[in-house]
JSON list of C-alpha atoms in Angstrom, two decimals:
[
{"chain": "A", "resi": 1, "resn": "UNK", "atom": "CA", "xyz": [111.55, 52.81, 150.76]},
{"chain": "A", "resi": 2, "resn": "UNK", "atom": "CA", "xyz": [109.03, 55.59, 151.36]},
{"chain": "A", "resi": 3, "resn": "UNK", "atom": "CA", "xyz": [111.77, 57.63, 153.12]},
{"chain": "A", "resi": 4, "resn": "UNK", "atom": "CA", "xyz": [114.10, 57.23, 150.12]},
{"chain": "A", "resi": 5, "resn": "UNK", "atom": "CA", "xyz": [111.44, 58.47, 147.76]},
{"chain": "A", "resi": 6, "resn": "UNK", "atom": "CA", "xyz": [110.72, 61.53, 149.91]},
{"chain": "A", "resi": 7, "resn": "UNK", "atom": "CA", "xyz": [114.48, 62.31, 150.20]},
{"chain": "A", "resi": 8, "resn": "UNK", "atom": "CA", "xyz": [114.95, 62.13, 146.41]},
{"chain": "A", "resi": 9, "resn": "UNK", "atom": "CA", "xyz": [111.93, 64.46, 145.83]},
{"chain": "A", "resi": 10, "resn": "UNK", "atom": "CA", "xyz": [113.28, 66.95, 148.43]},
{"chain": "A", "resi": 11, "resn": "UNK", "atom": "CA", "xyz": [116.76, 66.85, 146.98]},
{"chain": "A", "resi": 12, "resn": "UNK", "atom": "CA", "xyz": [115.42, 67.37, 143.42]},
{"chain": "A", "resi": 13, "resn": "UNK", "atom": "CA", "xyz": [113.30, 70.37, 144.54]},
{"chain": "A", "resi": 14, "resn": "UNK", "atom": "CA", "xyz": [116.31, 71.88, 146.40]},
{"chain": "A", "resi": 15, "resn": "UNK", "atom": "CA", "xyz": [118.39, 71.45, 143.26]},
{"chain": "A", "resi": 16, "resn": "UNK", "atom": "CA", "xyz": [115.75, 73.35, 141.19]},
{"chain": "A", "resi": 17, "resn": "UNK", "atom": "CA", "xyz": [115.59, 76.14, 143.78]},
{"chain": "A", "resi": 18, "resn": "UNK", "atom": "CA", "xyz": [119.41, 76.45, 143.71]},
{"chain": "A", "resi": 19, "resn": "UNK", "atom": "CA", "xyz": [119.44, 76.68, 139.90]},
{"chain": "A", "resi": 20, "resn": "UNK", "atom": "CA", "xyz": [116.70, 79.32, 139.96]},
{"chain": "A", "resi": 21, "resn": "UNK", "atom": "CA", "xyz": [118.59, 81.40, 142.56]},
{"chain": "A", "resi": 22, "resn": "UNK", "atom": "CA", "xyz": [121.83, 81.09, 140.59]},
{"chain": "A", "resi": 23, "resn": "UNK", "atom": "CA", "xyz": [120.11, 82.20, 137.35]},
{"chain": "A", "resi": 24, "resn": "UNK", "atom": "CA", "xyz": [118.52, 85.15, 139.17]},
{"chain": "A", "resi": 25, "resn": "UNK", "atom": "CA", "xyz": [121.89, 86.26, 140.56]},
{"chain": "A", "resi": 26, "resn": "UNK", "atom": "CA", "xyz": [123.56, 86.04, 137.15]},
{"chain": "A", "resi": 27, "resn": "UNK", "atom": "CA", "xyz": [120.79, 88.10, 135.57]},
{"chain": "A", "resi": 28, "resn": "UNK", "atom": "CA", "xyz": [121.04, 90.74, 138.34]},
{"chain": "A", "resi": 29, "resn": "UNK", "atom": "CA", "xyz": [124.83, 91.05, 137.99]},
{"chain": "A", "resi": 30, "resn": "UNK", "atom": "CA", "xyz": [124.49, 91.30, 134.23]},
{"chain": "A", "resi": 31, "resn": "UNK", "atom": "CA", "xyz": [128.01, 90.12, 133.52]},
{"chain": "A", "resi": 32, "resn": "UNK", "atom": "CA", "xyz": [128.84, 93.14, 131.35]},
{"chain": "A", "resi": 33, "resn": "UNK", "atom": "CA", "xyz": [125.44, 93.70, 129.75]},
{"chain": "A", "resi": 34, "resn": "UNK", "atom": "CA", "xyz": [123.73, 97.04, 129.87]},
{"chain": "A", "resi": 35, "resn": "UNK", "atom": "CA", "xyz": [120.04, 97.50, 130.63]},
{"chain": "A", "resi": 36, "resn": "UNK", "atom": "CA", "xyz": [119.21, 98.01, 126.89]},
{"chain": "A", "resi": 37, "resn": "UNK", "atom": "CA", "xyz": [120.85, 94.70, 125.94]},
{"chain": "A", "resi": 38, "resn": "UNK", "atom": "CA", "xyz": [118.94, 92.80, 128.66]},
{"chain": "A", "resi": 39, "resn": "UNK", "atom": "CA", "xyz": [115.49, 93.92, 127.44]},
{"chain": "A", "resi": 40, "resn": "UNK", "atom": "CA", "xyz": [113.99, 91.72, 124.77]},
{"chain": "A", "resi": 41, "resn": "UNK", "atom": "CA", "xyz": [111.63, 94.45, 123.63]},
{"chain": "A", "resi": 42, "resn": "UNK", "atom": "CA", "xyz": [113.29, 97.80, 123.27]},
{"chain": "A", "resi": 43, "resn": "UNK", "atom": "CA", "xyz": [111.62, 101.15, 123.61]},
{"chain": "A", "resi": 44, "resn": "UNK", "atom": "CA", "xyz": [110.81, 102.67, 120.28]},
{"chain": "A", "resi": 45, "resn": "UNK", "atom": "CA", "xyz": [110.96, 106.42, 119.73]},
{"chain": "A", "resi": 46, "resn": "UNK", "atom": "CA", "xyz": [108.94, 107.88, 116.87]},
{"chain": "A", "resi": 47, "resn": "UNK", "atom": "CA", "xyz": [110.64, 110.61, 114.94]},
{"chain": "A", "resi": 48, "resn": "UNK", "atom": "CA", "xyz": [108.51, 113.30, 113.39]},
{"chain": "A", "resi": 49, "resn": "UNK", "atom": "CA", "xyz": [109.48, 115.04, 110.20]},
{"chain": "A", "resi": 50, "resn": "UNK", "atom": "CA", "xyz": [108.47, 118.69, 109.95]},
{"chain": "A", "resi": 51, "resn": "UNK", "atom": "CA", "xyz": [105.94, 119.25, 107.23]},
{"chain": "A", "resi": 52, "resn": "UNK", "atom": "CA", "xyz": [107.03, 121.51, 104.39]},
{"chain": "A", "resi": 53, "resn": "UNK", "atom": "CA", "xyz": [104.44, 123.98, 103.29]},
{"chain": "A", "resi": 54, "resn": "UNK", "atom": "CA", "xyz": [103.03, 122.86, 99.97]},
{"chain": "A", "resi": 55, "resn": "UNK", "atom": "CA", "xyz": [103.80, 125.14, 97.08]},
{"chain": "A", "resi": 56, "resn": "UNK", "atom": "CA", "xyz": [101.52, 125.10, 94.08]},
{"chain": "A", "resi": 57, "resn": "UNK", "atom": "CA", "xyz": [103.40, 123.73, 91.13]},
{"chain": "A", "resi": 58, "resn": "UNK", "atom": "CA", "xyz": [102.29, 124.26, 87.60]},
{"chain": "A", "resi": 59, "resn": "UNK", "atom": "CA", "xyz": [103.24, 121.93, 84.82]},
{"chain": "A", "resi": 60, "resn": "UNK", "atom": "CA", "xyz": [105.46, 123.46, 82.17]},
{"chain": "A", "resi": 61, "resn": "UNK", "atom": "CA", "xyz": [104.54, 122.17, 78.75]},
{"chain": "A", "resi": 62, "resn": "UNK", "atom": "CA", "xyz": [106.28, 122.79, 75.57]},
{"chain": "A", "resi": 63, "resn": "UNK", "atom": "CA", "xyz": [104.85, 122.20, 72.16]},
{"chain": "A", "resi": 64, "resn": "UNK", "atom": "CA", "xyz": [107.13, 120.21, 69.91]},
{"chain": "A", "resi": 65, "resn": "UNK", "atom": "CA", "xyz": [109.15, 122.27, 67.49]},
{"chain": "A", "resi": 66, "resn": "UNK", "atom": "CA", "xyz": [107.85, 121.71, 63.97]},
{"chain": "A", "resi": 67, "resn": "UNK", "atom": "CA", "xyz": [109.60, 122.75, 60.86]},
{"chain": "A", "resi": 68, "resn": "UNK", "atom": "CA", "xyz": [107.61, 123.88, 57.85]},
{"chain": "A", "resi": 69, "resn": "UNK", "atom": "CA", "xyz": [108.53, 120.57, 56.16]},
{"chain": "A", "resi": 70, "resn": "UNK", "atom": "CA", "xyz": [107.37, 118.22, 58.93]},
{"chain": "A", "resi": 71, "resn": "UNK", "atom": "CA", "xyz": [103.99, 117.81, 60.51]},
{"chain": "A", "resi": 72, "resn": "UNK", "atom": "CA", "xyz": [103.11, 115.01, 62.83]},
{"chain": "A", "resi": 73, "resn": "UNK", "atom": "CA", "xyz": [99.63, 113.51, 62.66]},
{"chain": "A", "resi": 74, "resn": "UNK", "atom": "CA", "xyz": [99.77, 112.50, 66.34]},
{"chain": "A", "resi": 75, "resn": "UNK", "atom": "CA", "xyz": [99.45, 116.12, 67.40]},
{"chain": "A", "resi": 76, "resn": "UNK", "atom": "CA", "xyz": [95.81, 116.29, 66.48]},
{"chain": "A", "resi": 77, "resn": "UNK", "atom": "CA", "xyz": [93.51, 116.89, 69.41]},
{"chain": "A", "resi": 78, "resn": "UNK", "atom": "CA", "xyz": [91.02, 114.20, 68.37]},
{"chain": "A", "resi": 79, "resn": "UNK", "atom": "CA", "xyz": [91.76, 110.61, 69.12]},
{"chain": "A", "resi": 80, "resn": "UNK", "atom": "CA", "xyz": [92.25, 108.38, 66.11]},
{"chain": "A", "resi": 81, "resn": "UNK", "atom": "CA", "xyz": [89.52, 105.84, 65.33]},
{"chain": "A", "resi": 82, "resn": "UNK", "atom": "CA", "xyz": [90.50, 102.19, 65.67]},
{"chain": "A", "resi": 83, "resn": "UNK", "atom": "CA", "xyz": [90.54, 100.15, 62.48]},
{"chain": "A", "resi": 84, "resn": "UNK", "atom": "CA", "xyz": [89.32, 97.07, 64.41]},
{"chain": "A", "resi": 85, "resn": "UNK", "atom": "CA", "xyz": [87.85, 96.57, 67.86]},
{"chain": "A", "resi": 86, "resn": "UNK", "atom": "CA", "xyz": [87.83, 93.09, 69.40]},
{"chain": "A", "resi": 87, "resn": "UNK", "atom": "CA", "xyz": [86.08, 92.05, 72.60]},
{"chain": "A", "resi": 88, "resn": "UNK", "atom": "CA", "xyz": [87.61, 89.01, 74.26]},
{"chain": "A", "resi": 89, "resn": "UNK", "atom": "CA", "xyz": [85.75, 87.15, 76.96]},
{"chain": "A", "resi": 90, "resn": "UNK", "atom": "CA", "xyz": [87.67, 85.32, 79.67]},
{"chain": "A", "resi": 91, "resn": "UNK", "atom": "CA", "xyz": [86.31, 82.46, 81.75]},
{"chain": "A", "resi": 92, "resn": "UNK", "atom": "CA", "xyz": [85.78, 83.25, 85.45]},
{"chain": "A", "resi": 93, "resn": "UNK", "atom": "CA", "xyz": [88.97, 83.24, 87.54]},
{"chain": "A", "resi": 94, "resn": "UNK", "atom": "CA", "xyz": [91.14, 82.41, 84.48]},
{"chain": "A", "resi": 95, "resn": "UNK", "atom": "CA", "xyz": [93.70, 84.80, 83.12]},
{"chain": "A", "resi": 96, "resn": "UNK", "atom": "CA", "xyz": [94.76, 82.95, 79.92]},
{"chain": "A", "resi": 97, "resn": "UNK", "atom": "CA", "xyz": [92.72, 82.94, 76.73]},
{"chain": "A", "resi": 98, "resn": "UNK", "atom": "CA", "xyz": [90.89, 79.80, 75.85]},
{"chain": "A", "resi": 99, "resn": "UNK", "atom": "CA", "xyz": [91.32, 78.23, 72.42]},
{"chain": "A", "resi": 100, "resn": "UNK", "atom": "CA", "xyz": [88.24, 79.86, 70.86]},
{"chain": "A", "resi": 101, "resn": "UNK", "atom": "CA", "xyz": [89.25, 83.40, 71.89]},
{"chain": "A", "resi": 102, "resn": "UNK", "atom": "CA", "xyz": [92.86, 82.81, 70.79]},
{"chain": "A", "resi": 103, "resn": "UNK", "atom": "CA", "xyz": [91.66, 81.77, 67.33]},
{"chain": "A", "resi": 104, "resn": "UNK", "atom": "CA", "xyz": [89.46, 84.88, 67.17]},
{"chain": "A", "resi": 105, "resn": "UNK", "atom": "CA", "xyz": [92.49, 87.07, 67.95]},
{"chain": "A", "resi": 106, "resn": "UNK", "atom": "CA", "xyz": [94.75, 85.37, 65.38]},
{"chain": "A", "resi": 107, "resn": "UNK", "atom": "CA", "xyz": [92.03, 85.70, 62.73]},
{"chain": "A", "resi": 108, "resn": "UNK", "atom": "CA", "xyz": [92.03, 89.50, 63.29]},
{"chain": "A", "resi": 109, "resn": "UNK", "atom": "CA", "xyz": [95.86, 89.47, 62.89]},
{"chain": "A", "resi": 110, "resn": "UNK", "atom": "CA", "xyz": [95.58, 87.78, 59.50]},
{"chain": "A", "resi": 111, "resn": "UNK", "atom": "CA", "xyz": [92.73, 90.02, 58.35]},
{"chain": "A", "resi": 112, "resn": "UNK", "atom": "CA", "xyz": [94.48, 93.30, 59.24]},
{"chain": "A", "resi": 113, "resn": "UNK", "atom": "CA", "xyz": [97.97, 92.35, 58.07]},
{"chain": "A", "resi": 114, "resn": "UNK", "atom": "CA", "xyz": [99.47, 93.93, 61.17]},
{"chain": "A", "resi": 115, "resn": "UNK", "atom": "CA", "xyz": [103.01, 95.27, 61.08]},
{"chain": "A", "resi": 116, "resn": "UNK", "atom": "CA", "xyz": [105.31, 96.77, 63.70]},
{"chain": "A", "resi": 117, "resn": "UNK", "atom": "CA", "xyz": [104.06, 100.27, 62.84]},
{"chain": "A", "resi": 118, "resn": "UNK", "atom": "CA", "xyz": [100.49, 99.47, 63.97]},
{"chain": "A", "resi": 119, "resn": "UNK", "atom": "CA", "xyz": [99.54, 100.28, 67.54]},
{"chain": "A", "resi": 120, "resn": "UNK", "atom": "CA", "xyz": [97.29, 98.43, 69.90]},
{"chain": "A", "resi": 121, "resn": "UNK", "atom": "CA", "xyz": [95.41, 99.51, 73.03]},
{"chain": "A", "resi": 122, "resn": "UNK", "atom": "CA", "xyz": [94.10, 96.99, 75.51]},
{"chain": "A", "resi": 123, "resn": "UNK", "atom": "CA", "xyz": [91.32, 97.93, 77.91]},
{"chain": "A", "resi": 124, "resn": "UNK", "atom": "CA", "xyz": [90.57, 95.72, 80.90]},
{"chain": "A", "resi": 125, "resn": "UNK", "atom": "CA", "xyz": [88.19, 95.95, 83.81]},
{"chain": "A", "resi": 126, "resn": "UNK", "atom": "CA", "xyz": [87.90, 94.47, 87.24]},
{"chain": "A", "resi": 127, "resn": "UNK", "atom": "CA", "xyz": [88.00, 90.68, 87.66]},
{"chain": "A", "resi": 128, "resn": "UNK", "atom": "CA", "xyz": [85.97, 88.98, 90.30]},
{"chain": "A", "resi": 129, "resn": "UNK", "atom": "CA", "xyz": [86.97, 85.83, 92.18]},
{"chain": "A", "resi": 130, "resn": "UNK", "atom": "CA", "xyz": [84.76, 82.85, 93.02]},
{"chain": "A", "resi": 131, "resn": "UNK", "atom": "CA", "xyz": [83.62, 84.62, 96.20]},
{"chain": "A", "resi": 132, "resn": "UNK", "atom": "CA", "xyz": [82.72, 87.85, 94.23]},
{"chain": "A", "resi": 133, "resn": "UNK", "atom": "CA", "xyz": [85.69, 89.79, 95.59]},
{"chain": "A", "resi": 134, "resn": "UNK", "atom": "CA", "xyz": [87.41, 92.04, 93.01]},
{"chain": "A", "resi": 135, "resn": "UNK", "atom": "CA", "xyz": [90.96, 90.97, 92.25]},
{"chain": "A", "resi": 136, "resn": "UNK", "atom": "CA", "xyz": [92.93, 93.61, 90.35]},
{"chain": "A", "resi": 137, "resn": "UNK", "atom": "CA", "xyz": [95.89, 91.27, 89.86]},
{"chain": "A", "resi": 138, "resn": "UNK", "atom": "CA", "xyz": [93.82, 88.82, 87.82]},
{"chain": "A", "resi": 139, "resn": "UNK", "atom": "CA", "xyz": [92.51, 91.62, 85.57]},
{"chain": "A", "resi": 140, "resn": "UNK", "atom": "CA", "xyz": [96.01, 92.85, 84.91]},
{"chain": "A", "resi": 141, "resn": "UNK", "atom": "CA", "xyz": [97.28, 89.32, 84.21]},
{"chain": "A", "resi": 142, "resn": "UNK", "atom": "CA", "xyz": [94.52, 88.95, 81.63]},
{"chain": "A", "resi": 143, "resn": "UNK", "atom": "CA", "xyz": [95.57, 92.09, 79.83]},
{"chain": "A", "resi": 144, "resn": "UNK", "atom": "CA", "xyz": [99.23, 91.06, 79.99]},
{"chain": "A", "resi": 145, "resn": "UNK", "atom": "CA", "xyz": [98.47, 87.63, 78.54]},
{"chain": "A", "resi": 146, "resn": "UNK", "atom": "CA", "xyz": [96.79, 89.30, 75.56]},
{"chain": "A", "resi": 147, "resn": "UNK", "atom": "CA", "xyz": [99.69, 91.77, 75.25]},
{"chain": "A", "resi": 148, "resn": "UNK", "atom": "CA", "xyz": [102.23, 88.89, 75.15]},
{"chain": "A", "resi": 149, "resn": "UNK", "atom": "CA", "xyz": [100.42, 87.48, 72.12]},
{"chain": "A", "resi": 150, "resn": "UNK", "atom": "CA", "xyz": [100.25, 90.82, 70.33]},
{"chain": "A", "resi": 151, "resn": "UNK", "atom": "CA", "xyz": [103.69, 92.20, 71.17]},
{"chain": "A", "resi": 152, "resn": "UNK", "atom": "CA", "xyz": [105.73, 90.06, 68.72]},
{"chain": "A", "resi": 153, "resn": "UNK", "atom": "CA", "xyz": [103.62, 91.43, 65.89]},
{"chain": "A", "resi": 154, "resn": "UNK", "atom": "CA", "xyz": [103.46, 95.08, 66.84]},
{"chain": "A", "resi": 155, "resn": "UNK", "atom": "CA", "xyz": [105.69, 96.51, 69.54]},
{"chain": "A", "resi": 156, "resn": "UNK", "atom": "CA", "xyz": [103.34, 99.41, 70.35]},
{"chain": "A", "resi": 157, "resn": "UNK", "atom": "CA", "xyz": [100.99, 97.96, 72.96]},
{"chain": "A", "resi": 158, "resn": "UNK", "atom": "CA", "xyz": [99.37, 100.07, 75.68]},
{"chain": "A", "resi": 159, "resn": "UNK", "atom": "CA", "xyz": [97.13, 98.79, 78.50]},
{"chain": "A", "resi": 160, "resn": "UNK", "atom": "CA", "xyz": [94.47, 100.80, 80.25]},
{"chain": "A", "resi": 161, "resn": "UNK", "atom": "CA", "xyz": [92.31, 99.95, 83.27]},
{"chain": "A", "resi": 162, "resn": "UNK", "atom": "CA", "xyz": [88.63, 100.77, 82.84]},
{"chain": "A", "resi": 163, "resn": "UNK", "atom": "CA", "xyz": [86.39, 99.84, 85.82]},
{"chain": "A", "resi": 164, "resn": "UNK", "atom": "CA", "xyz": [83.26, 100.22, 83.65]},
{"chain": "A", "resi": 165, "resn": "UNK", "atom": "CA", "xyz": [84.09, 97.23, 81.42]},
{"chain": "A", "resi": 166, "resn": "UNK", "atom": "CA", "xyz": [82.04, 94.15, 82.05]},
{"chain": "A", "resi": 167, "resn": "UNK", "atom": "CA", "xyz": [83.66, 91.51, 84.23]},
{"chain": "A", "resi": 168, "resn": "UNK", "atom": "CA", "xyz": [85.75, 88.99, 82.27]},
{"chain": "A", "resi": 169, "resn": "UNK", "atom": "CA", "xyz": [86.04, 91.17, 79.15]},
{"chain": "A", "resi": 170, "resn": "UNK", "atom": "CA", "xyz": [89.20, 92.58, 77.61]},
{"chain": "A", "resi": 171, "resn": "UNK", "atom": "CA", "xyz": [88.76, 95.01, 74.72]},
{"chain": "A", "resi": 172, "resn": "UNK", "atom": "CA", "xyz": [91.56, 95.18, 72.13]},
{"chain": "A", "resi": 173, "resn": "UNK", "atom": "CA", "xyz": [91.62, 98.14, 69.70]},
{"chain": "A", "resi": 174, "resn": "UNK", "atom": "CA", "xyz": [93.93, 98.11, 66.66]},
{"chain": "A", "resi": 175, "resn": "UNK", "atom": "CA", "xyz": [95.09, 101.42, 65.17]},
{"chain": "A", "resi": 176, "resn": "UNK", "atom": "CA", "xyz": [96.55, 102.10, 61.75]},
{"chain": "A", "resi": 177, "resn": "UNK", "atom": "CA", "xyz": [100.08, 103.40, 61.48]},
{"chain": "A", "resi": 178, "resn": "UNK", "atom": "CA", "xyz": [100.31, 107.15, 61.94]},
{"chain": "A", "resi": 179, "resn": "UNK", "atom": "CA", "xyz": [101.44, 109.00, 58.84]},
{"chain": "A", "resi": 180, "resn": "UNK", "atom": "CA", "xyz": [104.16, 111.60, 58.78]},
{"chain": "A", "resi": 181, "resn": "UNK", "atom": "CA", "xyz": [103.39, 114.17, 56.08]},
{"chain": "A", "resi": 182, "resn": "UNK", "atom": "CA", "xyz": [106.34, 115.92, 54.46]}
]
């Protein structure tokens, strides 16, 4: 019985050696494969792009053509004063307004009688996560959630990032319609 066990182990090991030799021979012959196809990791060649010398470009600006009958108030160099400024406070890590802040925003809508000709600017700052790591995506989502509420009323909504704004705050400024004087 001991001899039978030894013979079966020897035969099994010879079978494994034969399979290994057969596999090695097949790999050496290649059977129609080139050296590049046999490699699992191919050599990578980096290609350099010649740098073009930088030419100084100057911006070409053109003032809008005004007739003597039309003047646009938006061309003034001073920024218009907002008719209302609202500071919204978000809870930490949240990007949707809570019920109290939403009611405050809707109250301003009713008070100002906003129309589609009014414009709104939203200023947002950095948002910090629970581990005090700044997350710009959360800050932008906060401003976008406010803009989604305002946009059906007035379609002129602009968002600006201001890193100096206190964490969790979004400032909304409402501007009166700009007049065109004839």
